[in-house]
mmCIF file of C-alpha atoms in Angstrom:
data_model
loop_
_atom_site.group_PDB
_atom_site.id
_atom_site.type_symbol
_atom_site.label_atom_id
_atom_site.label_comp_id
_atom_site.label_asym_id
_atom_site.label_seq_id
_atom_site.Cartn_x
_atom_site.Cartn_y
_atom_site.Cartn_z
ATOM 1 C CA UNK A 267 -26.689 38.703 100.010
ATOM 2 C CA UNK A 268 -25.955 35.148 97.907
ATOM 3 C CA UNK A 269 -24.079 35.460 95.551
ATOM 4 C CA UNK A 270 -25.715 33.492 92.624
ATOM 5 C CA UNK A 271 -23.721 31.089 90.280
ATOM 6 C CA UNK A 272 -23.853 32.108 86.535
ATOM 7 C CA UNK A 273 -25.126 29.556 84.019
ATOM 8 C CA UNK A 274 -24.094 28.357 80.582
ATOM 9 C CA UNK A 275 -26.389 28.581 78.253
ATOM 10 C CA UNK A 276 -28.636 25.648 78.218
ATOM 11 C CA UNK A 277 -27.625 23.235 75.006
ATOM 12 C CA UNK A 278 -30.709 22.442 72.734
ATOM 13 C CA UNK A 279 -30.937 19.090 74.341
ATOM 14 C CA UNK A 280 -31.998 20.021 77.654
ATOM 15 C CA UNK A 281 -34.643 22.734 75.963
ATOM 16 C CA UNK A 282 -36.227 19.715 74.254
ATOM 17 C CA UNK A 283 -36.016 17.258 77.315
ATOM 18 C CA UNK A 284 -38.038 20.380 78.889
ATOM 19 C CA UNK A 285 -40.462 20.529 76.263
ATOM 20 C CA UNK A 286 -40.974 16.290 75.798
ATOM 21 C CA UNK A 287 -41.413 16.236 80.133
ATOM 22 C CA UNK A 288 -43.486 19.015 80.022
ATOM 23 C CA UNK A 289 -46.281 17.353 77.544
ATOM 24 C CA UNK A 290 -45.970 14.313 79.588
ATOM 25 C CA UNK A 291 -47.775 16.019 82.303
ATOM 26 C CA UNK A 292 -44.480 16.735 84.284
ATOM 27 C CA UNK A 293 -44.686 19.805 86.720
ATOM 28 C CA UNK A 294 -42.154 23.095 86.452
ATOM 29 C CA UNK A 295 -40.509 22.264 89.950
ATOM 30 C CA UNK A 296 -40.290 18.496 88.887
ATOM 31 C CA UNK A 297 -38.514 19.411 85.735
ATOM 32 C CA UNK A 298 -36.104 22.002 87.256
ATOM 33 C CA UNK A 299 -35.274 18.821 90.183
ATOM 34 C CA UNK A 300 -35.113 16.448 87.755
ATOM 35 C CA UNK A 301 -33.009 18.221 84.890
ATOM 36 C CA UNK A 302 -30.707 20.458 87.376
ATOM 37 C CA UNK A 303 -32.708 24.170 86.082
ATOM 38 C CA UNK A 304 -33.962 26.704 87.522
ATOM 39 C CA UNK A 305 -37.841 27.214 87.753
ATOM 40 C CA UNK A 306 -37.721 30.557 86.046
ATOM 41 C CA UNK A 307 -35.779 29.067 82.922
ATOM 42 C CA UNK A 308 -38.023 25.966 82.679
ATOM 43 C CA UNK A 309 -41.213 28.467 82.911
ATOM 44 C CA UNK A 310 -39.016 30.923 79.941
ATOM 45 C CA UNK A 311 -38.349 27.622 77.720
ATOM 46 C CA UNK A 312 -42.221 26.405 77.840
ATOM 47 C CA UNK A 313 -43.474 29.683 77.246
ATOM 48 C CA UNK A 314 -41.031 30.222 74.374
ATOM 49 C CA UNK A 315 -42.218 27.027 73.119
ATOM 50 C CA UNK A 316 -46.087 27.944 73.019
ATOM 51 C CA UNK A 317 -45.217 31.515 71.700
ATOM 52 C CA UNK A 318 -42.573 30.658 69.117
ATOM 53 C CA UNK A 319 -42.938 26.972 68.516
ATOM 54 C CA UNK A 320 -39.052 26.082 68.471
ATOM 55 C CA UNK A 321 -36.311 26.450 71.491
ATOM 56 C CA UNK A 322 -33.351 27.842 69.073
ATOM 57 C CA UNK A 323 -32.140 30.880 69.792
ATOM 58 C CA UNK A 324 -34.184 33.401 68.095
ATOM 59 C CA UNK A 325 -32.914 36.255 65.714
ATOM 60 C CA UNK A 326 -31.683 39.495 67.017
ATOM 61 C CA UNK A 327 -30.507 38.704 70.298
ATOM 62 C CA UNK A 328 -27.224 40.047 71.561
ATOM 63 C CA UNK A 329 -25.764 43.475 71.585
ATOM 64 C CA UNK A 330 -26.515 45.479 68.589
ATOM 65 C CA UNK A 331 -23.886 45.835 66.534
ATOM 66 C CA UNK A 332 -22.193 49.624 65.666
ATOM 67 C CA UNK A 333 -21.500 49.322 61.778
ATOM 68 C CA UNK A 334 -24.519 48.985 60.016
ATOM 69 C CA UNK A 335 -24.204 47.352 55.925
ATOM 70 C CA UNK A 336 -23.940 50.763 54.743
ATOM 71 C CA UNK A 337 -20.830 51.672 56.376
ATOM 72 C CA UNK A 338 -19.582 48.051 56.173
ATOM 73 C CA UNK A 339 -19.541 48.435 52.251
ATOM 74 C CA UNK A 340 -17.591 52.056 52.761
ATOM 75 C CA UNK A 341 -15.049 50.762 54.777
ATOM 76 C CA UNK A 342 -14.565 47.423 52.115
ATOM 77 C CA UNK A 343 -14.943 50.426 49.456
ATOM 78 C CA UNK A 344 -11.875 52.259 51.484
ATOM 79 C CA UNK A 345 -9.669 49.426 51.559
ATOM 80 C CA UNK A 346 -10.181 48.101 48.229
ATOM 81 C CA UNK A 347 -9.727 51.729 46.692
ATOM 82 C CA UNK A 348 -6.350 52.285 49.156
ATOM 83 C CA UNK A 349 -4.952 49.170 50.576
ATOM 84 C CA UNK A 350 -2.178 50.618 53.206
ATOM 85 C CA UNK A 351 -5.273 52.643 54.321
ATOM 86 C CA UNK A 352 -5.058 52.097 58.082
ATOM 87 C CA UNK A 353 -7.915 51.025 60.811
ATOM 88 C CA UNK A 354 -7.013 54.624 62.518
ATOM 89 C CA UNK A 355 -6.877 56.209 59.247
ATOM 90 C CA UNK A 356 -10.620 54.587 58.233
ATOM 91 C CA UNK A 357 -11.610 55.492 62.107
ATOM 92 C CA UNK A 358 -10.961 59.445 61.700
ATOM 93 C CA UNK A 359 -13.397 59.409 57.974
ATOM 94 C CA UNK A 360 -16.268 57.482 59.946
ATOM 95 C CA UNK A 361 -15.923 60.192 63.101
ATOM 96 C CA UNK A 362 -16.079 62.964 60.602
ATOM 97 C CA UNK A 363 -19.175 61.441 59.168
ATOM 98 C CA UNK A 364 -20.596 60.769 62.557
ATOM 99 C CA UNK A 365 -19.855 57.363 62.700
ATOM 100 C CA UNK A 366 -18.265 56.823 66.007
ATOM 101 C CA UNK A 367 -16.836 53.126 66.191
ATOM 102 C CA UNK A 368 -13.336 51.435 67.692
ATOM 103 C CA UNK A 369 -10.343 50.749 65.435
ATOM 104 C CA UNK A 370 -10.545 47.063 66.732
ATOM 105 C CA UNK A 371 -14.252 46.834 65.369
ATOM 106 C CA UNK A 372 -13.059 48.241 61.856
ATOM 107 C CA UNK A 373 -10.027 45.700 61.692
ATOM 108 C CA UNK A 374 -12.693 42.817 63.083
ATOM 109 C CA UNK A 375 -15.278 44.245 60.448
ATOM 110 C CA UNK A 376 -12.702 43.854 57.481
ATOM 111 C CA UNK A 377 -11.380 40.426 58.590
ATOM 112 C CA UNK A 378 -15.151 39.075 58.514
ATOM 113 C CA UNK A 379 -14.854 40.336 54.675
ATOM 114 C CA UNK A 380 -11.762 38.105 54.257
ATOM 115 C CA UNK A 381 -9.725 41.187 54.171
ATOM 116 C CA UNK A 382 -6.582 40.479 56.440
ATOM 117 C CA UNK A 383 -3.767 42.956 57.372
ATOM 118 C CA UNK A 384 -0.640 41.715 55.907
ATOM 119 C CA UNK A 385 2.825 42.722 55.261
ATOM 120 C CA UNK A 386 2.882 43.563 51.714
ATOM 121 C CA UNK A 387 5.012 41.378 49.567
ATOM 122 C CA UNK A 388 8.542 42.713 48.410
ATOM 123 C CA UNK A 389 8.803 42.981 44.649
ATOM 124 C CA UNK A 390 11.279 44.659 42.235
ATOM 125 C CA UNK A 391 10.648 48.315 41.324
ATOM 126 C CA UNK A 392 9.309 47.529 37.732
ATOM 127 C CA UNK A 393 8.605 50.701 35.691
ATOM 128 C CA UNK A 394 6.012 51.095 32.501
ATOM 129 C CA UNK A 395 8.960 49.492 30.104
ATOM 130 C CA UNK A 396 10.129 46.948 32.118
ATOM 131 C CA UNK A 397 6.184 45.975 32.591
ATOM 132 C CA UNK A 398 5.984 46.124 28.777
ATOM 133 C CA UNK A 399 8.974 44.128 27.670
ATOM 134 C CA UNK A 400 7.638 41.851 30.229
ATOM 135 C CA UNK A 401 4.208 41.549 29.047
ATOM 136 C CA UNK A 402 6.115 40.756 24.852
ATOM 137 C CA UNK A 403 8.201 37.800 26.504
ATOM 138 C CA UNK A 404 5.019 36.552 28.489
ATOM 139 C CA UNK A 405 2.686 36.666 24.615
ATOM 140 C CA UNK A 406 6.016 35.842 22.771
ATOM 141 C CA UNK A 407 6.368 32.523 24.383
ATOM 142 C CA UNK A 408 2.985 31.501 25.974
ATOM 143 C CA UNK A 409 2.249 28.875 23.055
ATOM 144 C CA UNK A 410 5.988 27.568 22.822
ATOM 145 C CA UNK A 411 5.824 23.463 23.249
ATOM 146 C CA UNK A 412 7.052 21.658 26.087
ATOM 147 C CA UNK A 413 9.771 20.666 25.145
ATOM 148 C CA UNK A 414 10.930 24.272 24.217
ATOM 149 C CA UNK A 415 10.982 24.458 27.904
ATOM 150 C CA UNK A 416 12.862 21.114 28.634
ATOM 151 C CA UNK A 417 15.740 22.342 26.662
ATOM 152 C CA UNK A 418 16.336 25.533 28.084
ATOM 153 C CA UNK A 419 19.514 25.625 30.654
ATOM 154 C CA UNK A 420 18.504 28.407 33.147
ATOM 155 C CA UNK A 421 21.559 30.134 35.093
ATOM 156 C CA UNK A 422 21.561 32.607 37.639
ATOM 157 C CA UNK A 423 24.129 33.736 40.883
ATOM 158 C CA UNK A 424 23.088 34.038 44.257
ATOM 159 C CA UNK A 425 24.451 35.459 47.456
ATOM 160 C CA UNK A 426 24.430 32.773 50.292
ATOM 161 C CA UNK A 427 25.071 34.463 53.612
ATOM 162 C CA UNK A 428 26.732 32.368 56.801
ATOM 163 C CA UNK A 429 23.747 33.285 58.991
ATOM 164 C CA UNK A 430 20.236 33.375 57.826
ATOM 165 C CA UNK A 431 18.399 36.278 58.293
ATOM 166 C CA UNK A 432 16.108 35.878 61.461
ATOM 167 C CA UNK A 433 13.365 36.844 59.188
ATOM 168 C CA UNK A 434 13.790 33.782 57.117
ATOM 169 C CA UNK A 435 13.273 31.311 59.864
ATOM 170 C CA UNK A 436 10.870 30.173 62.655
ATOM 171 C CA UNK A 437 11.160 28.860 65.940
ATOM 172 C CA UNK A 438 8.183 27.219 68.051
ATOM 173 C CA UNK A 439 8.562 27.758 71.319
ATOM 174 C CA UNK A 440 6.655 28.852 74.958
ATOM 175 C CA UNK A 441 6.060 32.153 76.551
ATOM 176 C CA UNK A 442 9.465 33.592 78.076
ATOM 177 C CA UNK A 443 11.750 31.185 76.368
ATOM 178 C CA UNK A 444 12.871 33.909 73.082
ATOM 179 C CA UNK A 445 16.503 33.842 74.456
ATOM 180 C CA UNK A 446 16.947 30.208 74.893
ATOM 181 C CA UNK A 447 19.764 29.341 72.680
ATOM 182 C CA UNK A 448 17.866 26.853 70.133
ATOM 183 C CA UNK A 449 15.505 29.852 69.771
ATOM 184 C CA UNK A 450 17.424 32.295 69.189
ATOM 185 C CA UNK A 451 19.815 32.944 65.971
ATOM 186 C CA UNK A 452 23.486 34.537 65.860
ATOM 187 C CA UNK A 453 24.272 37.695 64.997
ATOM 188 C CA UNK A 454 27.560 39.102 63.909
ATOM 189 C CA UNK A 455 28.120 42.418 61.780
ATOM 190 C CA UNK A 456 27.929 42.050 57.867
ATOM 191 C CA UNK A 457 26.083 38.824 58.703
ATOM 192 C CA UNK A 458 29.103 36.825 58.921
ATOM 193 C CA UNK A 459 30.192 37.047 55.144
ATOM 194 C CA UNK A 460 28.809 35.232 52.873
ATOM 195 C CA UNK A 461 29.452 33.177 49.244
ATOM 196 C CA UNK A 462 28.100 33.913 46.183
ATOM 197 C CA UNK A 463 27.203 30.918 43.398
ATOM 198 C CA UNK A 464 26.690 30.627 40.076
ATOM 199 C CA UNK A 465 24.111 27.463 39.540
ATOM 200 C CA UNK A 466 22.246 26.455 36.552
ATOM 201 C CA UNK A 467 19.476 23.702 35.901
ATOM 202 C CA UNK A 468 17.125 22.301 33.601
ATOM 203 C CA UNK A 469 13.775 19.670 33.212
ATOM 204 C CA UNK A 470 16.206 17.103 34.396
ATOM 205 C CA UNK A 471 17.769 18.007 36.968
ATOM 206 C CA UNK A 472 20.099 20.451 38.578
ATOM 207 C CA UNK A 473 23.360 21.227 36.507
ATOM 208 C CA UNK A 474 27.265 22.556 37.615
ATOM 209 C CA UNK A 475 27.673 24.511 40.662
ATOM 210 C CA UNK A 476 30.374 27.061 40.935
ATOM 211 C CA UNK A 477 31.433 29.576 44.031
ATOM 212 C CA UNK A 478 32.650 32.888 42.671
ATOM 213 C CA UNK A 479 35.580 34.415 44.759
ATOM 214 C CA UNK A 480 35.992 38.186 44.882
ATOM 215 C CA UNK A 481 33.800 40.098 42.800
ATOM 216 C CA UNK A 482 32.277 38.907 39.929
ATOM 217 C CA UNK A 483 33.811 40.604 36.492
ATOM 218 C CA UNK A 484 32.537 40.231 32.783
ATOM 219 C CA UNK A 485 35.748 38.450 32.337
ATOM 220 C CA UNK A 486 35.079 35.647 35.263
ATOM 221 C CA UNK A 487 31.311 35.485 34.034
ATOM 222 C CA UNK A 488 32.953 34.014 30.394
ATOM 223 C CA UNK A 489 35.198 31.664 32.571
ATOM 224 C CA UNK A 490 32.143 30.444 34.567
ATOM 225 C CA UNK A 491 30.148 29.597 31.523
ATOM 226 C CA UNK A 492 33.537 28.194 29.650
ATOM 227 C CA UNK A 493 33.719 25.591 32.403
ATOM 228 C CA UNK A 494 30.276 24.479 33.566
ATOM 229 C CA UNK A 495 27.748 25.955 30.454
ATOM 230 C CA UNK A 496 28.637 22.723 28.213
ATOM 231 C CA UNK A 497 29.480 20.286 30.843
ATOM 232 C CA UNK A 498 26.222 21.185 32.297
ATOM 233 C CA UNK A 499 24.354 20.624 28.895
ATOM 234 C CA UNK A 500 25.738 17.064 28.598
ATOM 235 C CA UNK A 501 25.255 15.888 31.510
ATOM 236 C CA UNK A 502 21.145 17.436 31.726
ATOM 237 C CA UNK A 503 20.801 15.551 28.047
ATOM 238 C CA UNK A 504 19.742 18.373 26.707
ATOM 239 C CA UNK A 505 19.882 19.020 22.466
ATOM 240 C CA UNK A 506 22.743 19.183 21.714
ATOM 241 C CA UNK A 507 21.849 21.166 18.247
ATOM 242 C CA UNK A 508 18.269 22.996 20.032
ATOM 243 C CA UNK A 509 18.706 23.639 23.776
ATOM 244 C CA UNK A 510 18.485 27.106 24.735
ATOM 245 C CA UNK A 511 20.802 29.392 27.221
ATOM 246 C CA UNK A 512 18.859 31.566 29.928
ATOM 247 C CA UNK A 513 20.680 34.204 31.239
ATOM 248 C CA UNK A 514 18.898 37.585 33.226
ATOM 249 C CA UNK A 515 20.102 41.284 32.326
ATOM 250 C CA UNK A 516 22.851 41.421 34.810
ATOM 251 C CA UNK A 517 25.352 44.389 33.551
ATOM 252 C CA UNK A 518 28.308 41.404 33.748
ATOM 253 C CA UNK A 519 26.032 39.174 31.382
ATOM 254 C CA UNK A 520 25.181 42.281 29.012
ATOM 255 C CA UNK A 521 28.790 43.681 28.783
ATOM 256 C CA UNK A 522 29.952 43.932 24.985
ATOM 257 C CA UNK A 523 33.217 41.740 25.553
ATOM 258 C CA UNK A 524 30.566 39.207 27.414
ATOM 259 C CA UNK A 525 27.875 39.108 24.046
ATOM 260 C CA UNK A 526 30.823 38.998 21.290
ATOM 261 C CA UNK A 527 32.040 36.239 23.153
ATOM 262 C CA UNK A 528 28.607 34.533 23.410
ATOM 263 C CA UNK A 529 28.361 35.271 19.412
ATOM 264 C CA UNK A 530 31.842 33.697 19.110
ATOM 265 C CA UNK A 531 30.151 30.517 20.889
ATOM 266 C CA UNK A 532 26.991 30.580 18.680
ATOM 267 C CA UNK A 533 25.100 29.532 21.585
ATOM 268 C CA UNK A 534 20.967 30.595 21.448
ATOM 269 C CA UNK A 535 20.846 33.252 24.246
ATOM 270 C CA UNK A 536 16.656 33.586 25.515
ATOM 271 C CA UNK A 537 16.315 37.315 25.407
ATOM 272 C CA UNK A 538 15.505 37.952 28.677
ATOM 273 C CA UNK A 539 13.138 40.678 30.367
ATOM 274 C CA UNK A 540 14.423 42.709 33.019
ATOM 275 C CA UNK A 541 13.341 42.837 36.413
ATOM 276 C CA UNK A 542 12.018 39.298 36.063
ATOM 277 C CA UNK A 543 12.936 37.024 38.727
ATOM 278 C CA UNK A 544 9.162 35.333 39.048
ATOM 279 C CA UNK A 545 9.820 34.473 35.709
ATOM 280 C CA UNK A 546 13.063 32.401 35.995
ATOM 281 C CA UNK A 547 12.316 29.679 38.393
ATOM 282 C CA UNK A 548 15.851 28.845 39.535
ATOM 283 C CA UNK A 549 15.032 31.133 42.106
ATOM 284 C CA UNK A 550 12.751 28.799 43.532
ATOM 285 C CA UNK A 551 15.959 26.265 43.870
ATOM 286 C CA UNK A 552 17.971 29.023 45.675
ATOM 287 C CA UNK A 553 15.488 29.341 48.113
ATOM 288 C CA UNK A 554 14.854 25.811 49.055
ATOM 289 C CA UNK A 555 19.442 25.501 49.019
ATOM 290 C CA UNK A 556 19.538 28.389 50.968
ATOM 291 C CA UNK A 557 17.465 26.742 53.500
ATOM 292 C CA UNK A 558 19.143 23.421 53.192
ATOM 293 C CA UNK A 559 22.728 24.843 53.984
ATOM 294 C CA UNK A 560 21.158 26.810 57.062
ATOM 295 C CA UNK A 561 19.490 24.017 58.541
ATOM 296 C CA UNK A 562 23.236 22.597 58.799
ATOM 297 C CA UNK A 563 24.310 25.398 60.978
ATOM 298 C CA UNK A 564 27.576 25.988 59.187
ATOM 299 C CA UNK A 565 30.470 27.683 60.958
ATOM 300 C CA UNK A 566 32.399 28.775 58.521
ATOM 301 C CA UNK A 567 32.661 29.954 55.147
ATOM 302 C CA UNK A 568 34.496 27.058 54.055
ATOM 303 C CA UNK A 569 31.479 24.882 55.575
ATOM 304 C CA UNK A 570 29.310 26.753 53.890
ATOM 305 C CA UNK A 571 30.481 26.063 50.199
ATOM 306 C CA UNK A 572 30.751 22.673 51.098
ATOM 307 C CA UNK A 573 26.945 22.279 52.191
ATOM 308 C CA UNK A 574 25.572 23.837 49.307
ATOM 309 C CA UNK A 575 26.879 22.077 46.534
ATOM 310 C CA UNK A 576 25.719 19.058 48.504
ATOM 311 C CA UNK A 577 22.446 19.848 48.849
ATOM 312 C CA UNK A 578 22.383 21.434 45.400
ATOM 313 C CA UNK A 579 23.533 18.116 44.463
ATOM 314 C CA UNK A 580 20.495 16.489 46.448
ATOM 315 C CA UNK A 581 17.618 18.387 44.683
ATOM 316 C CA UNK A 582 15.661 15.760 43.398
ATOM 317 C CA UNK A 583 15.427 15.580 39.193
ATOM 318 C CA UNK A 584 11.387 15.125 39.767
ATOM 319 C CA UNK A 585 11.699 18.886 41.746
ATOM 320 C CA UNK A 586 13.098 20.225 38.652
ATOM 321 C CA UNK A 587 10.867 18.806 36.274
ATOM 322 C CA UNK A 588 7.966 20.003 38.357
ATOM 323 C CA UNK A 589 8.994 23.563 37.871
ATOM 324 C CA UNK A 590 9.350 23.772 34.060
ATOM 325 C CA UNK A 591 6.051 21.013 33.494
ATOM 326 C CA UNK A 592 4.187 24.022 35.236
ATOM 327 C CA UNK A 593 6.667 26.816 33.514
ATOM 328 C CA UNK A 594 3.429 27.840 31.238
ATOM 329 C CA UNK A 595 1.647 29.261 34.350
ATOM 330 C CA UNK A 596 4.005 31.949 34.908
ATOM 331 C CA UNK A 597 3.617 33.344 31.787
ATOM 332 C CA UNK A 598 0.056 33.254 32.012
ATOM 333 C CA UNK A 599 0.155 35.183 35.294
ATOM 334 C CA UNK A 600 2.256 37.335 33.336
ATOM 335 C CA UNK A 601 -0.002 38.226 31.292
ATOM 336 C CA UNK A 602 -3.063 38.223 33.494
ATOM 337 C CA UNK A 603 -0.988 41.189 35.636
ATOM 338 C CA UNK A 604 -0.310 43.045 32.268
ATOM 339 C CA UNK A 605 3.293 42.700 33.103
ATOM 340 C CA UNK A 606 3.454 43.786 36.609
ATOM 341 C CA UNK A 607 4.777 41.020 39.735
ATOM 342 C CA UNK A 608 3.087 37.631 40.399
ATOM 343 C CA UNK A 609 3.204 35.245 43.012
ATOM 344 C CA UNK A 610 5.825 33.028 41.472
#
């Protein structure tokens, strides 16, 4: 028995070359010689033609498909109401309807509705009063004038470990080459150690850099901001009789030794929301320095320090300025959550 070649499916081209030869008075077997198709298909295509009037693909062919709109809009319904709700999960409700369809077809059936499975994005654990002292700073401030913003020095610390996290990064590379050195990343227990920093910046650029050693104590917070708050202040060119200190709700920055001797400066301290690291965007900075110092492979803690304040010292002033030109967004988003997390 021959075994018969399968076709593609003919392109519209050919099905109107068909048609034009066929009103010129060409025969079937002609056609089929002279265009490389079989008989059968030239006889379908004319006969389509006379029937139908076009050669497109009519409606309704293929295999039927298994969810119908009704159960299309249950399963959006599901998702929308319960958003961890798995495919499986969504699979077992259907069968106990009588709706007997593949997990695969429900996942395929949601991504068509632009809902994707995703990891779900990590956020602090904010509670009703943290949402609602959130929401007051977000209203509080939302009409202050640029250059409200321009004069504010915002601080924070950050921990910068000797090894990135092989979650942070990315590697391109083929099938079966994972353990190939450049792809891989090291691993060593408790990551390798790691330095913390204290960093601050404002509209103009980034300000003083300083690596804590040891743990941090209400005591060294005071000496931190003794040596690099002011310094920092002159050289940003910030007011010297208006600009404005940002500091989070850290237990070291809230300590009662740590506020009397803020008083004693008679510095203006931003009160602060806690649980509110989308709102500060220094932490935007520490991301883009962590990756900076990584990128340079350090190989030692000592390496380490060095790299970041030199790529802290490379973040360009027009970065900066970016992030508090656009600093009226965030508190917009604030308030469009009703105090809960937003992207930034």
């Amino acid at each position: 028995m021959d075994q018969r070649k399968r076709r593609k499916e003919l392109s519209q081209e050919i099905r109107k070359k068909i048609i034009d030869k066929h009103f010129k008075g060409k025969g079937y077997k002609t056609i089929s010689k002279q265009l490389d198709v079989p008989v059968t298909t030239v006889a379908h295509i004319i006969q389509k033609f006379k029937i139908h009037g076009t050669v497109a693909n009519l409606p309704g062919r293929g295999r039927r498909r298994k969810i119908d709109d009704k159960s299309k809009r249950q399963i959006i319904r599901m998702v929308t109401k319960e958003s961890r709700k798995t495919s499986k999960e969504i699979q077992g409700e259907l069968q106990a309807q009588g709706t007997s369809v593949s997990d695969r077809t429900i996942r395929r059936c949601l991504s068509q509705s632009g809902l994707h499975g995703r990891r779900p994005r990590r956020t602090p654990l904010l509670k009703t009063n943290h949402k609602k002292a959130r929401l007051e700073f977000a209203k509080l401030h939302v009409d202050k004038p640029q250059r409200f913003w321009e004069n504010v020095l915002w601080t924070d610390e950050t921990k910068i470990e000797l090894f990135a996290k092989a979650h942070q990064l990315y590697v391109h590379r083929r099938k079966n080459k994972a353990y190939q050195e450049k792809n891989t990343v090291p691993s060593v227990k408790h990551g390798g150690g790691s330095v913390m920093f204290w960093g601050c910046f404002a509209a103009s650029g980034t300000g003083c850099l300083e690596s804590v050693q040891g743990t941090m104590k209400s005591q060294d917070y005071q000496g931190i901001l003794e040596r690099n708050v002011l310094a920092s202040v002159r050289k940003l060119g910030l007011s010297r009789r208006s600009w404005v200190l940002q500091q989070d709700n850290d237990p070291k920055h809230t300590a009662k030794n740590t506020q009397e001797w803020l008083r004693g400066k008679h510095w203006t301290i931003l009160k602060w929301p806690s649980m509110s690291p989308d709102v500060n965007p220094i932490e935007h900075l520490w991301k883009e320095l962590k990756h900076a110092v990584w990128k340079r492979h350090p190989s030692n803690l000592r390496q380490l320090e060095q790299f970041a304040h030199e790529e802290w010292a490379k973040i360009p002033a027009e970065k900066c300025r970016s992030l508090i030109g656009s600093y009226r967004n965030r508190l917009i988003a604030v308030i469009a959550s009703k105090g809960c997390a937003t992207k930034y």
